[in-house]
XYZ file of C-alpha atoms in Angstrom:
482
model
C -55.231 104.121 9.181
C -55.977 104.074 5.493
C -57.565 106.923 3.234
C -60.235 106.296 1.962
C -62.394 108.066 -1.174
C -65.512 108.650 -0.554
C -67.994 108.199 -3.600
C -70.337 111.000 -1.814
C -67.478 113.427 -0.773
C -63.731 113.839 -0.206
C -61.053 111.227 0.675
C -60.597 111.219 4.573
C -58.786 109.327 7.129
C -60.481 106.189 7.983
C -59.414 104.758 11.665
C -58.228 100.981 10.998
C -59.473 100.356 15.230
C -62.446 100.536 17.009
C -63.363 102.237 20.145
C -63.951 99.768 23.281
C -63.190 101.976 25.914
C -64.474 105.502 26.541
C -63.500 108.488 28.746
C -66.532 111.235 29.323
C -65.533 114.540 28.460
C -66.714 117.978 29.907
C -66.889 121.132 27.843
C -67.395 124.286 30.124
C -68.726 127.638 29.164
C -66.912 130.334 27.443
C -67.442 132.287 30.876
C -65.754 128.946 32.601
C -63.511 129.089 30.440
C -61.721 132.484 30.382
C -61.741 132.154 34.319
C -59.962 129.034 33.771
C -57.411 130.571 31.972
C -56.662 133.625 34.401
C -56.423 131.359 37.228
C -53.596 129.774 34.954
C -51.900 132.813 34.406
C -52.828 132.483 30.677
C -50.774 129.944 29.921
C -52.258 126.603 28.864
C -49.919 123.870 31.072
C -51.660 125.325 33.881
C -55.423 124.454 33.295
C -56.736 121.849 34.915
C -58.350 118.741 32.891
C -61.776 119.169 34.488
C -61.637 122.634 32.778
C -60.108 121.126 29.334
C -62.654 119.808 26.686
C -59.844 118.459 23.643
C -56.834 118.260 25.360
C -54.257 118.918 22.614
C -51.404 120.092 24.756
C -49.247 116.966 23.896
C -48.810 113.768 22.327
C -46.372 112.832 25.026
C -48.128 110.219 27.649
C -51.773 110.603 26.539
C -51.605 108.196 23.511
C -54.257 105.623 23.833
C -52.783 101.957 24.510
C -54.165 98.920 22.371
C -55.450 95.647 24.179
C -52.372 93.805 23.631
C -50.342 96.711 26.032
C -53.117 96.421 28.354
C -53.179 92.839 28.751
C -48.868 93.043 28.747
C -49.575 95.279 31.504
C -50.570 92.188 33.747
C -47.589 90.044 33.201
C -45.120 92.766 34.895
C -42.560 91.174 36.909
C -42.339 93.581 39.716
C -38.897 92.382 40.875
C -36.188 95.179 41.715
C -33.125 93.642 40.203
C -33.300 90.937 37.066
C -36.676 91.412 36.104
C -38.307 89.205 33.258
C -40.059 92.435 32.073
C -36.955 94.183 32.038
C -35.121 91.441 29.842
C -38.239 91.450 27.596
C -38.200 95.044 26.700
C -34.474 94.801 26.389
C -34.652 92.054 23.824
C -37.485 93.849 21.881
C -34.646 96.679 22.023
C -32.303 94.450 20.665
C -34.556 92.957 18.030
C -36.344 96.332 16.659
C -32.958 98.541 16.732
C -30.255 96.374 16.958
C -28.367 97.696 19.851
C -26.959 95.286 22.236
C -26.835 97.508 25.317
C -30.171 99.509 26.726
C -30.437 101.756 29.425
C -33.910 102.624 31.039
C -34.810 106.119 32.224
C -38.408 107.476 33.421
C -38.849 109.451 29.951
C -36.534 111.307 27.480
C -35.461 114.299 29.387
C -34.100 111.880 31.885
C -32.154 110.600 28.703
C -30.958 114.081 27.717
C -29.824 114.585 31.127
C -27.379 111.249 31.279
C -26.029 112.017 28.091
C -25.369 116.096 29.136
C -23.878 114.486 31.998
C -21.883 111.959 30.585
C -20.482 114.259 27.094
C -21.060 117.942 27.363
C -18.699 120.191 29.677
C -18.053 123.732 30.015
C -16.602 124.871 26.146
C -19.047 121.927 24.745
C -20.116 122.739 21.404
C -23.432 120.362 20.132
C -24.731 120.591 16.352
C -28.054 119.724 15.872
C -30.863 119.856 12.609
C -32.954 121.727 15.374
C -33.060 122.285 19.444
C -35.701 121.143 21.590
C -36.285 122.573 24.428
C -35.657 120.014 27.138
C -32.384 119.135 25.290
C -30.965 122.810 24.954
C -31.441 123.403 28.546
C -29.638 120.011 29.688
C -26.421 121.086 27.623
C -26.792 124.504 28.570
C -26.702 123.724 32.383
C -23.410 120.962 31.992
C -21.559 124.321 30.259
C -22.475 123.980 26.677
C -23.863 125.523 23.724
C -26.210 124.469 20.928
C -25.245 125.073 17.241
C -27.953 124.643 15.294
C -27.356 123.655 11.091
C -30.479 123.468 9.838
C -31.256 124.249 5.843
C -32.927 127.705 5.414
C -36.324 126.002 3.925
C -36.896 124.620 7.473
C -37.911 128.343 8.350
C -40.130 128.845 5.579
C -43.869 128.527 7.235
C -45.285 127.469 3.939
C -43.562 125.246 2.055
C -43.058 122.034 -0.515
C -40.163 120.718 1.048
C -40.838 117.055 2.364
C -37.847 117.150 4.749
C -37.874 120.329 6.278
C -35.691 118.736 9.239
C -33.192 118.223 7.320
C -29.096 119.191 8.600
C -27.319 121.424 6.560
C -23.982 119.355 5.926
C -22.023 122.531 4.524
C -23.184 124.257 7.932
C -22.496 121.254 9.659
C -18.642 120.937 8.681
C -18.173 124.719 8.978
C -19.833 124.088 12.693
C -16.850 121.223 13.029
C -14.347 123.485 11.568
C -14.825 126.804 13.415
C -15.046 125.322 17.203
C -12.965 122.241 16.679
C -13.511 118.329 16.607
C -11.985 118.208 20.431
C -14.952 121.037 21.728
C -18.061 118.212 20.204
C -18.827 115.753 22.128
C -21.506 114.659 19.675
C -23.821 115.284 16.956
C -27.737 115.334 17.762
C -30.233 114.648 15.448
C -34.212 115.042 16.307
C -36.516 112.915 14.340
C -39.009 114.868 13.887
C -37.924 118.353 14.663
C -40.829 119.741 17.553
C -40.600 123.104 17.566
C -40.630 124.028 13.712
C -43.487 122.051 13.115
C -42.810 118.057 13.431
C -40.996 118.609 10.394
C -38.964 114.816 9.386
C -35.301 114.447 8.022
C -34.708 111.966 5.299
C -33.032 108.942 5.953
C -30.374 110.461 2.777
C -29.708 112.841 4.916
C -28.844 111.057 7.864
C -26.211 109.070 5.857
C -25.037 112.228 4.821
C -24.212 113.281 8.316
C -23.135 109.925 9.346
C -20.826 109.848 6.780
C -19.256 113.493 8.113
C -19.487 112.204 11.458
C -16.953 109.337 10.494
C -14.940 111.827 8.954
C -14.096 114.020 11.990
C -14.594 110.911 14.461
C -17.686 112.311 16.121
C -20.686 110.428 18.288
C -23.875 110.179 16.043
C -26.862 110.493 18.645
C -30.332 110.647 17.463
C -33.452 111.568 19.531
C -36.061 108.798 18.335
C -38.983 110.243 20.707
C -40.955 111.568 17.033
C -39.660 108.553 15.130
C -43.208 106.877 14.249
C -43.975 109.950 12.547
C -40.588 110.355 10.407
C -40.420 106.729 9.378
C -44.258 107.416 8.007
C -42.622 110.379 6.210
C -39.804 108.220 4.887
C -41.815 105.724 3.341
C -44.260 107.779 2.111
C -42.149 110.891 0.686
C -38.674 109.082 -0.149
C -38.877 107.221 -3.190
C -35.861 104.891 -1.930
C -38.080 103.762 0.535
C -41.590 103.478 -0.759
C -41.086 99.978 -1.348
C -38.697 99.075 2.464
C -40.932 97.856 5.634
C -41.413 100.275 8.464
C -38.959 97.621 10.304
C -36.438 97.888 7.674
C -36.438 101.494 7.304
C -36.025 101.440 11.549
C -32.798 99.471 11.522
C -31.050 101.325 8.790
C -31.855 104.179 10.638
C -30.605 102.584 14.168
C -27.604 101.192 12.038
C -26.090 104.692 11.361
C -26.669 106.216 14.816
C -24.161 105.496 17.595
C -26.664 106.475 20.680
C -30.306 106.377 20.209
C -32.650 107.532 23.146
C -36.122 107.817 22.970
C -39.297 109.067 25.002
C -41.902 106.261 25.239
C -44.085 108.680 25.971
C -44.625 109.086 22.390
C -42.716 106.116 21.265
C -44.449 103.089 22.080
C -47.752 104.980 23.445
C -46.248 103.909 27.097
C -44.738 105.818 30.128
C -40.702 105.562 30.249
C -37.737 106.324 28.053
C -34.238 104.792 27.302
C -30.727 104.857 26.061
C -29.271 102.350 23.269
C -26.312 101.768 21.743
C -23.503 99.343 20.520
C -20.562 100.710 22.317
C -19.724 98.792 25.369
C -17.854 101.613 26.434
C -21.075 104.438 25.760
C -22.614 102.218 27.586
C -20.310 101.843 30.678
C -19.781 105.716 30.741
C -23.867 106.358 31.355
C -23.945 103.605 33.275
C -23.483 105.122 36.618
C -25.764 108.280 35.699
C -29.051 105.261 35.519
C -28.424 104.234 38.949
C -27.734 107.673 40.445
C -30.775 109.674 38.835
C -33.249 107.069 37.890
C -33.299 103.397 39.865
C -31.766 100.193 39.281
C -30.171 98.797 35.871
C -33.523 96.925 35.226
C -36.121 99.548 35.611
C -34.744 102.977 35.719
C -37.148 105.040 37.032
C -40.146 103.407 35.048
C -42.918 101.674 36.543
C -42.427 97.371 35.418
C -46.502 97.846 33.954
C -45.065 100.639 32.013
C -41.772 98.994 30.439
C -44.593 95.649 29.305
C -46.789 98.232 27.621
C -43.798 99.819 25.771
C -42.046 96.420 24.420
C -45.599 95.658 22.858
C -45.895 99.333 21.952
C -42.296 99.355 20.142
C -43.666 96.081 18.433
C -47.012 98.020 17.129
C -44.989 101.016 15.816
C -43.735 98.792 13.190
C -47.023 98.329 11.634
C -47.571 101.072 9.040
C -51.274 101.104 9.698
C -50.632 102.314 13.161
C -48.170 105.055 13.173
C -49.806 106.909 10.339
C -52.909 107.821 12.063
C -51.044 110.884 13.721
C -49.763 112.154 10.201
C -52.853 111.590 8.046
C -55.277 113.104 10.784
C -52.513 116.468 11.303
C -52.493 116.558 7.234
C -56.444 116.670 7.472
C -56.778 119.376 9.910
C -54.024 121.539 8.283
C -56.088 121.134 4.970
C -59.639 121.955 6.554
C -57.926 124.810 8.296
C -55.798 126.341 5.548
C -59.304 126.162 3.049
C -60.893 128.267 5.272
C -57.263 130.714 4.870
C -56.169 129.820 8.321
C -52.197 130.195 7.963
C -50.517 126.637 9.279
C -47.351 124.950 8.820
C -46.857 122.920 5.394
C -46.167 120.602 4.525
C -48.230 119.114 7.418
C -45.434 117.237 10.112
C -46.110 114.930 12.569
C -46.966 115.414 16.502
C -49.884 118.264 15.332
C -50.913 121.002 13.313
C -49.110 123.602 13.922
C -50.877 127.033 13.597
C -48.647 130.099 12.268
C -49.131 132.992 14.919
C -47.034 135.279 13.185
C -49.523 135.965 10.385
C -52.213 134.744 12.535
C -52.074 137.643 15.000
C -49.646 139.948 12.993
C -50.473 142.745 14.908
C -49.262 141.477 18.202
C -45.413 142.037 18.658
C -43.213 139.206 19.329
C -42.297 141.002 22.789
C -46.288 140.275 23.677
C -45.918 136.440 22.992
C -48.504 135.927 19.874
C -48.452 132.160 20.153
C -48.763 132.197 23.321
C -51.964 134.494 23.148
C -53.582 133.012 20.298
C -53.036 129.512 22.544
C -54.888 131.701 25.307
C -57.874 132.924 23.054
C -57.969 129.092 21.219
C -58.994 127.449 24.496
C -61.471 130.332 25.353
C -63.616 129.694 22.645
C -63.300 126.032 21.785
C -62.722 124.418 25.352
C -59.294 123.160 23.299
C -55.780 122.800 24.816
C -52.944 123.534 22.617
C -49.487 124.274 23.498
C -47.015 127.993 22.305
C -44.141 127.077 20.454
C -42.369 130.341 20.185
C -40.633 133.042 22.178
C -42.498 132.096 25.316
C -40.248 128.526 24.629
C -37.385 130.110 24.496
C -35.019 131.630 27.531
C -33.811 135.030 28.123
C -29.940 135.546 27.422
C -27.598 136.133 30.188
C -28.531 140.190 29.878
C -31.816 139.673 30.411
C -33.085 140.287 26.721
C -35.959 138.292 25.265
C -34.603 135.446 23.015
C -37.007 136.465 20.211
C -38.232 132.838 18.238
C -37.660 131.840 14.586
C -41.195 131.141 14.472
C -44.583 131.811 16.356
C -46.374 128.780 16.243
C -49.907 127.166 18.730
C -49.529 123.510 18.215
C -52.562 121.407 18.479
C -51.384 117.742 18.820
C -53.505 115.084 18.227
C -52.556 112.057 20.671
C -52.837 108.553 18.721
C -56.210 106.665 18.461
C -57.672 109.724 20.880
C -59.940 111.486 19.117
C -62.803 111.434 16.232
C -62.749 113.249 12.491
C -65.955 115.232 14.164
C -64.279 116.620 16.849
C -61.439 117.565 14.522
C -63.908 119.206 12.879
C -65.380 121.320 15.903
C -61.970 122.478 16.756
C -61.227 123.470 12.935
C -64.660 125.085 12.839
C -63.547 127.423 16.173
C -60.508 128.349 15.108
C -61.530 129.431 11.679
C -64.149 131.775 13.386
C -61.357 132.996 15.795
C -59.279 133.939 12.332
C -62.071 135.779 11.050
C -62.157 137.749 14.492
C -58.317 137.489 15.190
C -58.187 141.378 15.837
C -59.775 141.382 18.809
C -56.860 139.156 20.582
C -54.410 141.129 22.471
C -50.903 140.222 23.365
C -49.698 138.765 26.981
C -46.774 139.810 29.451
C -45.544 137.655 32.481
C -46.200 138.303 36.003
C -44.385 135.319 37.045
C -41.651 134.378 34.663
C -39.157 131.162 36.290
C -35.348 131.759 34.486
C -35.453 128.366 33.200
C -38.369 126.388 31.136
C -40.550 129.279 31.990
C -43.304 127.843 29.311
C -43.619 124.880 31.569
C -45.140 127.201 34.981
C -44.878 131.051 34.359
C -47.811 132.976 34.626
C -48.950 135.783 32.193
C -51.801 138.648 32.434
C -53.644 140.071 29.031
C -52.343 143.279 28.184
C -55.654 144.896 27.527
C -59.480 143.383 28.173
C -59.158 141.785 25.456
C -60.565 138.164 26.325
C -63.936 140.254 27.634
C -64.098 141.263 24.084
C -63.478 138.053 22.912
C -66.196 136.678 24.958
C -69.039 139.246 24.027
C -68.098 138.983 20.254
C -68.704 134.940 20.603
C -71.902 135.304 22.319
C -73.126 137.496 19.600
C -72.417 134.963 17.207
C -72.901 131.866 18.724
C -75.549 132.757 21.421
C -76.179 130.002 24.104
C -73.878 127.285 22.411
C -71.069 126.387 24.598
């Protein structure tokens, strides 16, 4: 995707593909919709897709695949042991990242898991720029604790900062210091941190914790699910690299990290996940955990269609002009929606535009989930999915208190090569209306709240009759429209 000025109008993302497959969508009305959302407790992983109009939940498996993974998708060899597909992903592996050994897994949780398993024990101690949720509650479970050393500007909702995802090396070697080299088992970086906003780390930085890492003779491991988006970043906000390829900026990366594991559910635009590294003996550890939780060495959990779509996808993501769709379209909606004083995330990340509850709905207490309500009242009056990042993502402690979030934030991702500038536009256009009314939404409170992941299937009830408001307010305004 390039930008492109227009000479009647603004510069705008212009799509460098063209559309030769198309999915109908349905968009319900509003009085569809809020019985939509009771029947999923309120919380938007429970709607069904019949019910969804834009479904902005995720990036993660809905990316649209280009011809070329279609047509790889043909040539699977389906065997169950030394598959040809198998040895072609690996050598794409190989060739893209430079890691001689490669472990398949059915997506990056099952990653996070074999690594908990293999490193973390009870007294574990694991630094990282920022958690993710998946990740904190696989060390959690194997008896350890995340540290996280973030810089204090990654907290800051509006902000200049091109590498909000930055690690804090001072924190960092205090981190080391206080609980001991022998109590971590590694150091994580996320590329791309998720849950303040897709916010990137430089590729400075990473030397810089490299370089403590060799220092205290720690594992480097970096989470390379969100990398498409932070090598964009790199090149495009980190003057060292303006003038690198996308596949030369991926192996210095690769080149300081001594695990990489990535989802190819956003990596590659494909269905699977993996483990690399250089270390015959990394490898050999993990080993074991591949054929226990996933499958055999040569397809680990994945489907053989799936592992051909994501060597051709891992090929595409080193053209420039495909992973900066995601980035320029986010920066686009955060721009439409902060003219019209909708408070969002800047600088714009990658994965979405990410919508700051906290100011959004300031009048609904943390303890009533804001994110998760404005999420809630989003879908009611656009027919658009988008996903609570904030306290609802987090866990209560061992006494049963609320784990209160750093930030309250509705993320609206916007899957690769998915959707239009005009439906953009309609969801921008709904949401700015729902600021303008943003006093009649009403906070949440579970009914069914699971101990662990509860954002995933926990069901919530309004508060008040709020939505009913909601609803009656649109209808004056909008009448019949859907």
């Amino acid at each position: 995707m390039s930008k492109i000025k227009f000479y009647y109008g603004n510069e705008v993302p212009l799509e460098m593909h063209k559309v030769r497959i198309v999915q109908k969508l349905n968009l319900p009305p509003i009085e569809q919709r809020v019985e939509a959302m009771e029947e999923a407790g309120y919380n938007t992983f429970l709607l069904k897709n019949k019910d969804v109009f834009m479904d902005m939940l995720t990036d993660s498996g809905v990316n649209a695949m280009s011809d070329k993974q279609q047509a790889a998708m043909l040539e699977a060899d389906d065997s169950y042991a030394g598959s040809t597909t198998f040895t072609k992903l690996e050598s794409k592996i190989q060739e893209i990242f430079g890691k001689e050994y490669f472990l398949p897994a059915h997506q990056g949780r099952a990653c996070e898991n074999i690594i908990s398993k293999t490193y973390v024990k009870q007294g574990s101690v694991v630094p990282m720029n920022y958690h993710f949720t998946t990740t904190k509650s696989h060390i959690v479970v194997n008896g350890g604790r995340v540290e996280e050393v973030f810089k204090d500007e990654a907290l800051k909702i509006t902000s200049d900062d091109p590498f909000k995802g930055n690690m804090d090396i001072a924190k960092l070697r205090d981190v080391i210091e206080t609980n001991g080299v022998e109590n971590i088992p590694f150091v994580r970086m996320e590329a791309g941190t998720n849950l303040i906003g897709g916010q990137p780390h430089s590729l400075q930085n990473l030397h810089e914790v490299r370089k403590v890492c060799d220092e205290y003779g720690i594992l480097l491991v970096l989470d390379a699910s969100l990398l498409a988006d932070n090598l964009h970043f790199i090149k495009t906000r980190e003057e060292t690299y303006q003038n690198k390829s996308i596949r030369e900026i991926t192996r210095e990366i690769a080149d300081l990290c001594d695990i990489i594991y990535f989802s190819a559910r956003k990596l590659g635009c494909a269905r699977g996940g993996g483990i690399c590294t250089n270390s015959k003996d990394v490898y050999m550890k993990m080993r074991e955990y591949v054929t226990l939780y996933e499958g055999f060495l040569t397809y680990g959990g994945m489907s053989v269609r799936e592992m051909e779509a994501m060597a051709v996808g891992l090929e595409e993501t080193m053209d420039e002009e495909m992973i900066n769709q995601g980035p320029q379209f986010i920066e686009y909606m955060s721009n439409e929606l902060m003219k019209k004083g909708v408070p969002v995330v800047t600088p714009a990340g990658g994965l979405g535009c990410h919508i700051n509850a906290m100011e959004f709905v300031d009048h609904i207490p943390q303890s009533e989930y804001p994110a998760g309500a404005l999420a809630a009242a989003i879908y009611i009056i656009s027919g658009a999915r988008g996903m609570e990042r904030g306290t609802m993502s987090e866990q209560r402690d061992e006494n049963g208190n609320e784990t209160l979030s750093h930030m309250e934030l509705v993320r609206m991702a916007l899957p690769r090569r998915v959707y239009t500038l005009s439906q953009i536009n309609y969801v921008v256009d709904r949401i700015a209306w729902l600021y303008e009314n943003r006093k009649l939404i009403g906070g949440l409170k579970f009914v069914e709240e699971p101990s662990v992941l509860r954002f995933f299937f926990g069901k919530l009830t309004t508060t008040s009759q709020w939505q009913q408001e909601l609803v009656a307010k649109f209808r004056e305004d909008f009448g019949d429209s859907l």
